[in-house]
Short mmCIF file of C-alpha atoms and ligand atoms in Angstrom, two decimals:
data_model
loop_
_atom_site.label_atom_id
_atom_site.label_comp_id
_atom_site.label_asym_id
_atom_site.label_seq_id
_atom_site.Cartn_x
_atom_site.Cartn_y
_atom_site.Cartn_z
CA UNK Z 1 -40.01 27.99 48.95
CA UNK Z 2 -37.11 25.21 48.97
CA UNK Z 3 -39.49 22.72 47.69
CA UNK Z 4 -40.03 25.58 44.72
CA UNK Z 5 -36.39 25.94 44.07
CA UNK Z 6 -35.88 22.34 44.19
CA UNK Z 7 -38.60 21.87 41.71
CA UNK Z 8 -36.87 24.46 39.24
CA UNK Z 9 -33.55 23.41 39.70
CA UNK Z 10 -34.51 19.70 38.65
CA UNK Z 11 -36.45 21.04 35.44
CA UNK Z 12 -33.33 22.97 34.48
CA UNK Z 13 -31.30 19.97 35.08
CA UNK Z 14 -33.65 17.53 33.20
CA UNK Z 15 -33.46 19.74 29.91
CA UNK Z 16 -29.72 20.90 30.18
CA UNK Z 17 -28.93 16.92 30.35
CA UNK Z 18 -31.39 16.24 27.49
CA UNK Z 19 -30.25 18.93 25.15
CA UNK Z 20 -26.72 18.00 26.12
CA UNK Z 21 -27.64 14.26 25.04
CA UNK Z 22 -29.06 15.19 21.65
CA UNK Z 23 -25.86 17.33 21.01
CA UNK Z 24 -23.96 14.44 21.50
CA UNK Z 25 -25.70 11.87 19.32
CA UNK Z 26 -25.67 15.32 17.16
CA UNK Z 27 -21.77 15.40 17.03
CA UNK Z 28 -21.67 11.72 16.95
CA UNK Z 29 -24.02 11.18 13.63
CA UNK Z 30 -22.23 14.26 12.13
CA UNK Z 31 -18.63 12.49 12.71
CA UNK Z 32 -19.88 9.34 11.42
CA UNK Z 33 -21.46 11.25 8.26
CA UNK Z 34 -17.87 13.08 7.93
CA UNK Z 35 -16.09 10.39 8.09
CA UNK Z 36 -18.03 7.94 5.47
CA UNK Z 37 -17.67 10.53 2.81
CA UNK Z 38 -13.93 11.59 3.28
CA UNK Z 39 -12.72 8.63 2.99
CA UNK Z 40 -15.20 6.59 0.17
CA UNK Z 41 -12.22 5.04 -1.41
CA UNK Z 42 -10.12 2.83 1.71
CA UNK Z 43 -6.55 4.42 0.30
CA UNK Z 44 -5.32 5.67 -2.79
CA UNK Z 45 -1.73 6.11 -3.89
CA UNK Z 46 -0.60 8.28 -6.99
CA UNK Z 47 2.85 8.64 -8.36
CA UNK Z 48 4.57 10.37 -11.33
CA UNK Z 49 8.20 9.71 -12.81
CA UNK Z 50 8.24 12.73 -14.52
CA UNK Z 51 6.67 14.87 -17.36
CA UNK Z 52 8.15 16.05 -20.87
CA UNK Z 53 8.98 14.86 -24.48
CA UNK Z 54 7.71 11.75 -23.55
CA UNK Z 55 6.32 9.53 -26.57
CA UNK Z 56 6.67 6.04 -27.62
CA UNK Z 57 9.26 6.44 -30.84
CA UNK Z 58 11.50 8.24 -28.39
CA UNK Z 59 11.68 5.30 -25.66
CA UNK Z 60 13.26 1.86 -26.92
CA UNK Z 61 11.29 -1.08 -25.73
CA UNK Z 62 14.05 -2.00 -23.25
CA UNK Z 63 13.68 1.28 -21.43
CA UNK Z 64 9.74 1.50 -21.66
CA UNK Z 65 10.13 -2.22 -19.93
CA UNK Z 66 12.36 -0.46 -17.14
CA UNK Z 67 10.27 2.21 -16.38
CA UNK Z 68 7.40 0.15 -16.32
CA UNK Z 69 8.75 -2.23 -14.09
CA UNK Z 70 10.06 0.29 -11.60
CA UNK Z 71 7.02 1.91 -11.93
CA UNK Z 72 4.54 -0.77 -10.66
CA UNK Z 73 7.28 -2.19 -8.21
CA UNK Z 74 7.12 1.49 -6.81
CA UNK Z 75 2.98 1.07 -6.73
CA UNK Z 76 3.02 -2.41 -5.01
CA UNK Z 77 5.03 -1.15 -2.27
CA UNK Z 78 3.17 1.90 -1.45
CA UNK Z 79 0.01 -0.47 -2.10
CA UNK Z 80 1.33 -3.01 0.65
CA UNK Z 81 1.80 -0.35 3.17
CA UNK Z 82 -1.80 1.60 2.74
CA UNK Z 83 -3.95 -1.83 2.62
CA UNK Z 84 -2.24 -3.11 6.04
CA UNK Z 85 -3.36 -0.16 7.52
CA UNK Z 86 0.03 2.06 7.23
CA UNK Z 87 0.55 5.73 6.97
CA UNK Z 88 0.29 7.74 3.82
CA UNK Z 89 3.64 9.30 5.06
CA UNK Z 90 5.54 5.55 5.18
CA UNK Z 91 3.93 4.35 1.99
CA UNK Z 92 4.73 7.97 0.21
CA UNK Z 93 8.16 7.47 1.73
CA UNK Z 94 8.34 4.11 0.81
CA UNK Z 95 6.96 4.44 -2.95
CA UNK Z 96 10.15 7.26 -3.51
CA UNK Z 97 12.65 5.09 -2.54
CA UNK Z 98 12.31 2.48 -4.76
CA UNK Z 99 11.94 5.11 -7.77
CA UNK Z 100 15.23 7.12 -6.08
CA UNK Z 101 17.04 3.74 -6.22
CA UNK Z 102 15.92 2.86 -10.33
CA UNK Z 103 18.23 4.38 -12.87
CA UNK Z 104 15.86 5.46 -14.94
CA UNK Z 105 14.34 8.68 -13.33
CA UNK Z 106 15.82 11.98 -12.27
CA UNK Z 107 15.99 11.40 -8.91
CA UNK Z 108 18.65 9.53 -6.50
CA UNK Z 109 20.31 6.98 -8.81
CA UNK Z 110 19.22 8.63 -12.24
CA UNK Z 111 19.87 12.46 -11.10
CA UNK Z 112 21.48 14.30 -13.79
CA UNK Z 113 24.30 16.62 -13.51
CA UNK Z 114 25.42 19.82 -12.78
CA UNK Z 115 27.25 22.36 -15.32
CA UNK Z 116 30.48 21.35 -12.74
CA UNK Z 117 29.68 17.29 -13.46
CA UNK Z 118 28.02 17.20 -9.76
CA UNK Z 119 24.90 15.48 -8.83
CA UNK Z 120 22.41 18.02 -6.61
CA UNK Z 121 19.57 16.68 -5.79
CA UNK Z 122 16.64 18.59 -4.55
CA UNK Z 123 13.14 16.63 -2.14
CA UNK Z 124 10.41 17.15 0.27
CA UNK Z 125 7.66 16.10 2.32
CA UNK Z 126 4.45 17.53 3.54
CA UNK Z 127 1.89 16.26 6.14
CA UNK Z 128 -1.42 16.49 5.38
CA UNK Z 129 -2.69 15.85 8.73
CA UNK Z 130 -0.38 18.18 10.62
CA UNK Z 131 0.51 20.76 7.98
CA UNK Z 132 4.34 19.72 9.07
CA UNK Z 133 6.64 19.46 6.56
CA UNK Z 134 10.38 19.09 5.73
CA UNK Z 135 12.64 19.69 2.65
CA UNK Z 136 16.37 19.53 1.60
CA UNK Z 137 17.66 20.93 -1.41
CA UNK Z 138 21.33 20.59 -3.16
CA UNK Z 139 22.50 17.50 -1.48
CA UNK Z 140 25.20 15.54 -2.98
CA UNK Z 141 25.53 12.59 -0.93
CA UNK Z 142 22.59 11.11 0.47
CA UNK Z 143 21.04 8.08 -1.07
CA UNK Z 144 17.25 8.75 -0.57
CA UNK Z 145 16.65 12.64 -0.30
CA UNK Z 146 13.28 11.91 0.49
CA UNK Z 147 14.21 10.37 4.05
CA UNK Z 148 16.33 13.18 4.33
CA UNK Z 149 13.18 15.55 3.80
CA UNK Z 150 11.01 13.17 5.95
CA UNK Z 151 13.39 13.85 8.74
CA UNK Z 152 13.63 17.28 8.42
CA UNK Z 153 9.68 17.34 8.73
CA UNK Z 154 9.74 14.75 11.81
CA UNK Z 155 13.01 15.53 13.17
CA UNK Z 156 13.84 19.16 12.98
CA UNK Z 157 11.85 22.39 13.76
CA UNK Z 158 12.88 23.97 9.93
CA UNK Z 159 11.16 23.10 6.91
CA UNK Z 160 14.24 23.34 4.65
CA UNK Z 161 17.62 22.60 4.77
CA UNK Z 162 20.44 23.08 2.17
CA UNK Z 163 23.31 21.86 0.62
CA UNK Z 164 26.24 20.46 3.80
CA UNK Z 165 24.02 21.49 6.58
CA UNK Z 166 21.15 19.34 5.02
CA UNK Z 167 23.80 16.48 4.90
CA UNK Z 168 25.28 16.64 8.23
CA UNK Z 169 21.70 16.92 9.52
CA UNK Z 170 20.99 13.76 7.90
CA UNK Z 171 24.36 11.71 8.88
CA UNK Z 172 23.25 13.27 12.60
CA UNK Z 173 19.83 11.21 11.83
CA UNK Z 174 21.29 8.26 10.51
CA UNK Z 175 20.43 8.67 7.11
CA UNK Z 176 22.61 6.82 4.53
CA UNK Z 177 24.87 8.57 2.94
CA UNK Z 178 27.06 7.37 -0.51
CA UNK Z 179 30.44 8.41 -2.05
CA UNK Z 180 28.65 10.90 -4.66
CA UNK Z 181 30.16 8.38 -7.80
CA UNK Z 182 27.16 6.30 -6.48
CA UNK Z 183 24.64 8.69 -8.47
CA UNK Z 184 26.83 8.46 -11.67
CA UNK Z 185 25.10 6.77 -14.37
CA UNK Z 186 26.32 7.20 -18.40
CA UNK Z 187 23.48 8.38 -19.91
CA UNK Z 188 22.89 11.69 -17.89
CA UNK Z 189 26.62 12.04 -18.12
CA UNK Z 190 26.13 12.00 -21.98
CA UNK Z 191 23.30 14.41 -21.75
CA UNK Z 192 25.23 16.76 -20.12
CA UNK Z 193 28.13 16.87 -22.49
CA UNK Z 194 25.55 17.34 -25.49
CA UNK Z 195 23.93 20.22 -23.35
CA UNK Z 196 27.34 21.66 -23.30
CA UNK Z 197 27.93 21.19 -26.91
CA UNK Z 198 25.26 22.79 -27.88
CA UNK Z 199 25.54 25.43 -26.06
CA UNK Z 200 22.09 25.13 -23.90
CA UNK Z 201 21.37 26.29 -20.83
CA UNK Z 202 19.80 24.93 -17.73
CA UNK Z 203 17.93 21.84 -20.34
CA UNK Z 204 14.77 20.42 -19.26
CA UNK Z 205 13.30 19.43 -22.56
CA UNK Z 206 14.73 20.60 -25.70
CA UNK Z 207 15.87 16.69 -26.60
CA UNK Z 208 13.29 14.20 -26.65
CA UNK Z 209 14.60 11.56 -23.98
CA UNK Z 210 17.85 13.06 -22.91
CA UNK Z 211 16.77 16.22 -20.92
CA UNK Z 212 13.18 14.87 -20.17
CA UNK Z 213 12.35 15.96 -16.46
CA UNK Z 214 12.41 12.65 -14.75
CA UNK Z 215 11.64 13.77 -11.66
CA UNK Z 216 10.04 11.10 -9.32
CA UNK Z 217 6.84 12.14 -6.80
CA UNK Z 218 3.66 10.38 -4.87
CA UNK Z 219 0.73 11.01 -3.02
CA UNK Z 220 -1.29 8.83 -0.64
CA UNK Z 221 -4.24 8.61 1.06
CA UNK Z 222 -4.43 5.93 4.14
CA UNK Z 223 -6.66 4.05 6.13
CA UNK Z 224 -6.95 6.76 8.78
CA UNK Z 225 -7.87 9.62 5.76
CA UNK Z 226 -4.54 11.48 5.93
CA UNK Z 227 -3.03 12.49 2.78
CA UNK Z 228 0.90 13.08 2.84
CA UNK Z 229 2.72 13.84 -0.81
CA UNK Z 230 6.47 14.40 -1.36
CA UNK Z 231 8.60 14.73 -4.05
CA UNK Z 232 12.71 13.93 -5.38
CA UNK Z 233 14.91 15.56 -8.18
CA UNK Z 234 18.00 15.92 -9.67
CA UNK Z 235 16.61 19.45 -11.24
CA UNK Z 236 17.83 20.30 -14.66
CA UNK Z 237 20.89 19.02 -16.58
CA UNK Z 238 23.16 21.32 -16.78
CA UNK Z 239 21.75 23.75 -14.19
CA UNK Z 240 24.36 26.41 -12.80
CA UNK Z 241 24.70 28.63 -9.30
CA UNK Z 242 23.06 25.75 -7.08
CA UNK Z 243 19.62 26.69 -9.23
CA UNK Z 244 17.01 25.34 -6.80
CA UNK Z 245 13.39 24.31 -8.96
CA UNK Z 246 10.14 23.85 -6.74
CA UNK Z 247 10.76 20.45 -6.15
CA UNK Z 248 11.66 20.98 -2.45
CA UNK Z 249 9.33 24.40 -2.09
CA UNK Z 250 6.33 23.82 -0.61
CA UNK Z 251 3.13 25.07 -2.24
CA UNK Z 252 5.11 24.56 -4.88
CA UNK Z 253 6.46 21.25 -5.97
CA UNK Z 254 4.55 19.20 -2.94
CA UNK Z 255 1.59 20.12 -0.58
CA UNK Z 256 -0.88 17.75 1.21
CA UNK Z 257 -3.71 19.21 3.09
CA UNK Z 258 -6.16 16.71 4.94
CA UNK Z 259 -9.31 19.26 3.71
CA UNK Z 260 -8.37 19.27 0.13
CA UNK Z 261 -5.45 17.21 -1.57
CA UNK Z 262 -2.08 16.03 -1.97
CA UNK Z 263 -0.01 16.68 -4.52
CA UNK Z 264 3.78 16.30 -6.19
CA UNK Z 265 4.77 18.44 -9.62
CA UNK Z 266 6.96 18.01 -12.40
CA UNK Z 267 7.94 20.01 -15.04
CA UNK Z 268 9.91 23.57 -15.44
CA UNK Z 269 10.16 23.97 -11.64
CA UNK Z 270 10.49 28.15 -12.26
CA UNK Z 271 6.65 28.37 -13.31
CA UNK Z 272 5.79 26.23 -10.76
CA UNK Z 273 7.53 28.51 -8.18
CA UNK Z 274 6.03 31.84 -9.91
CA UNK Z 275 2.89 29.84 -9.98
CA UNK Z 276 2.44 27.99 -6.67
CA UNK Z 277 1.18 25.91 -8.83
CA UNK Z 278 0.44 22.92 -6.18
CA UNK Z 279 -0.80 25.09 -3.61
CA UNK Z 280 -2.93 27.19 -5.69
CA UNK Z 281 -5.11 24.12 -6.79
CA UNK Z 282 -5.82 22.95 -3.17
CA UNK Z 283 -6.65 26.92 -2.88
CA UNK Z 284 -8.92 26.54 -5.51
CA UNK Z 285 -10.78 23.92 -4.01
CA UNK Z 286 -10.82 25.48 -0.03
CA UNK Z 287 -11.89 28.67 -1.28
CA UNK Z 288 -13.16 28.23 -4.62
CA UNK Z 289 -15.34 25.30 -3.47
CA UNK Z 290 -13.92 23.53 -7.06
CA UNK Z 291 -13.89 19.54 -6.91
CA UNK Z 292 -10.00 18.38 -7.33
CA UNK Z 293 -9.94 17.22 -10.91
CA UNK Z 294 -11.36 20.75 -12.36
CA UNK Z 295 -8.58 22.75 -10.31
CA UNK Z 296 -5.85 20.51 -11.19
CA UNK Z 297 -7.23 20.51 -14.65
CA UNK Z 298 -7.01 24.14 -15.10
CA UNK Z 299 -4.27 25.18 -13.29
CA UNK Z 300 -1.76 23.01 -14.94
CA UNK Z 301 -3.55 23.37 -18.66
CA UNK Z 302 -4.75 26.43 -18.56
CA UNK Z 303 -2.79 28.95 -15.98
CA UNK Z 304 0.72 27.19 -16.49
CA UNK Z 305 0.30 26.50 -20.02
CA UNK Z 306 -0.69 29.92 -21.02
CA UNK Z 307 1.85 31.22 -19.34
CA UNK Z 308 4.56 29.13 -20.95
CA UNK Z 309 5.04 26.81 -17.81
CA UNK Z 310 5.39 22.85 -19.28
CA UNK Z 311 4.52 19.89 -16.66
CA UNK Z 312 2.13 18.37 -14.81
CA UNK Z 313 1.03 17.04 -11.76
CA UNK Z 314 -0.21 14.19 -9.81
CA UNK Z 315 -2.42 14.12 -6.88
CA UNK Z 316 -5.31 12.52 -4.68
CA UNK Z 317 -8.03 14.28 -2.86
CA UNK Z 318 -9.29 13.70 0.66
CA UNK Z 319 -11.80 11.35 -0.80
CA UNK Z 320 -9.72 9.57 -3.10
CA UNK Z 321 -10.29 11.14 -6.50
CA UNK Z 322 -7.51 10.47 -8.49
CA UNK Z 323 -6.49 13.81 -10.79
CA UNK Z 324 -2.65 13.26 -13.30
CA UNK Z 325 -3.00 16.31 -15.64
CA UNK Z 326 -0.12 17.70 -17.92
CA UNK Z 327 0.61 19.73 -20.37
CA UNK Z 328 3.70 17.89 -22.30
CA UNK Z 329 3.85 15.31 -24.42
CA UNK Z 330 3.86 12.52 -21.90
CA UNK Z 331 4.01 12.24 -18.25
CA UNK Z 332 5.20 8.47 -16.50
CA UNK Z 333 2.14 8.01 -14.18
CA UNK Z 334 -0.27 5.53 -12.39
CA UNK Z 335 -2.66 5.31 -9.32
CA UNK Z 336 -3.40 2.23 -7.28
CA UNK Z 337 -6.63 1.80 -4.78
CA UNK Z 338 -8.59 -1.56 -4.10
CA UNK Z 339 -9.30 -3.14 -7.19
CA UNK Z 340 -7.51 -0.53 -9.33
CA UNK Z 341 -4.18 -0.01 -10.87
CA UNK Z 342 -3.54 1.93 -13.71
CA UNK Z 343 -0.26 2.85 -15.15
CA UNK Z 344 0.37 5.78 -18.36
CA UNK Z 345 2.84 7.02 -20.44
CA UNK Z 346 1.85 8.81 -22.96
CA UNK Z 347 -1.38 11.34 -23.64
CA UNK Z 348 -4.76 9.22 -23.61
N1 LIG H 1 10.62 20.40 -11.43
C1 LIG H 1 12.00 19.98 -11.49
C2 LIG H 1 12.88 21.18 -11.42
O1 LIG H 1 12.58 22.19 -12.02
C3 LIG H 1 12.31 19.23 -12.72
C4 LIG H 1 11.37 18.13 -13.02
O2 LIG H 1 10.26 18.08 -12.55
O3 LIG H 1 11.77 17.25 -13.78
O4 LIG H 1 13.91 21.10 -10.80
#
């Protein structure tokens, strides 16, 4: 009888181990399939200046030169950080900065003003990985609102913070703050008095090259295939009642999701609220089962053009496809990933 038992007990055990085994060289093949083709391109990083009545009679060489120069200064860094290995959240961090710190975007250094002659700048930060994110919207004195959003996201348990709590949380992080003359610069001071002039509202593109958006955003995907995107403003010249756009909503203006994409927006930041414009492509693609470029593609020229919305986006997927769609005339742009850099003004 025991000998029986014994006999049955070591069957058992020899196929319970065995099945177990193949399960595991299962898993292991399936992980190893996974991760070959998420991640066909090493790292990818994607970043936009802004979209709107951008075209080359409107830009003097001068300024095309600047914006060039900030632009691939911007890519080089956020290039350095992926190919040594870094995080997409450092390099997206990173790639910001230096475009917050160029005069030439509306973001940081370049924001525009207020109706009241103020600077409010909007930003924020999402985690593809984690799904964490962080945002702070109508601060006047911090140098890099996107390390004030990246703390938020790291730092806080919120995902938004506004106006002097957003600042005091960042002075709490040690986050560099400026006497608010830093962010003065003549020519958005200029823009607003013609906005006022003319009586305009809230202007985002009625003049070729004085109202254009401006607005500064990346996305990234590392070594490790984690996407991060995040995005910095200055809103709209002339913009009343602490007017929030989407650049610091989630879903929005910014969203990174390590199963579909990461993106930043630009444009009229209202129809990107109403829209979800950001969030409703990487929908598209989780639900939809669409491939990144067709999503972005239609929401941004189909959806948000039809419904008046003017912008664009600019984005990566979890493999590395590269999508920059807009609907305006122009749209400062440009990708890096090994052996690759491409940088765009204007429509192809
Ligand atoms: N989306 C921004 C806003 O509405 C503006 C921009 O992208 O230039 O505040």
């Amino acid at each position: 009888m025991i000998r029986k038992l014994t006999l049955i007990l070591s069957i058992a055990l020899f196929f319970g181990c065995n099945s177990n085994t193949e399960t595991q060289t299962e898993k292991s093949s399936m992980k190893e399939e996974m991760k070959t083709t998420q991640t066909p391109a090493e790292y990818t990083l994607v970043i936009h200046g802004g979209a709107g009545t951008i075209k080359k009679e409107n830009l003097t060489p001068e300024k095309e030169a600047g914006i060039k120069e900030a632009i691939e200064a911007a890519l080089t860094k956020g290039e350095s950080i992926l190919k040594s290995g870094g995080t997409s959240i450092d390099a997206v961090e990173a790639t910001i900065m230096i475009l917050e710190n160029s005069p030439h975007f509306n973001a940081g250094k370049g924001a525009v003003f207020t109706n009241e002659g103020k600077n409010e700048m909007d930003a924020s930060f999402m985690d593809g990985n984690t799904q964490n994110s962080g945002a702070v919207a109508g601060v006047t004195n911090i140098k890099n609102p996107i390390r004030a959003a990246r703390a938020v996201l790291e730092k806080s348990d919120h995902v938004m913070l506004a106006r002097e709590g957003a600042e005091n949380f960042a002075k709490e992080q040690g986050i560099e703050t400026v006497d608010p003359a830093y962010f003065y610069t003549e020519h958005r001071w200029e823009s607003l008095q013609k906005a006022k002039k003319k009586g305009l509202g809230s202007v985002i593109s009625e003049d070729p090259i004085d109202y254009k958006f401006g607005t500064v955003g990346c996305a990234a995907l590392d070594k490790h295939g984690n996407l991060a995107a995040g995005t910095s403003t200055g809103g709209m010249t002339n913009k009343k009642y602490a007017r929030i756009g989407d650049s610091p909503i989630i879903g929005a203006g910014t969203y990174a999701n390590n199963n579909t994409c990461a993106i930043s927006s630009t444009g009229h930041g209202e129809y990107f609220i109403r829209y979800v414009v950001a969030y409703d492509i990487s929908a598209m693609m989780e639900y939809g089962g669409k491939d990144f470029q067709t999503a972005a593609n239609y929401v941004v020229k189909e959806k948000l053009k039809a419904a008046g919305g003017s912008g664009g986006i600019i984005g990566v997927d979890k493999y590395g496809n590269v999508a920059m769609p807009f609907n305006t005339a122009g749209m400062y742009r440009g990708y890096v990933k090994p052996g690759e850099r491409v940088i765009k003004f204007y429509e192809e």
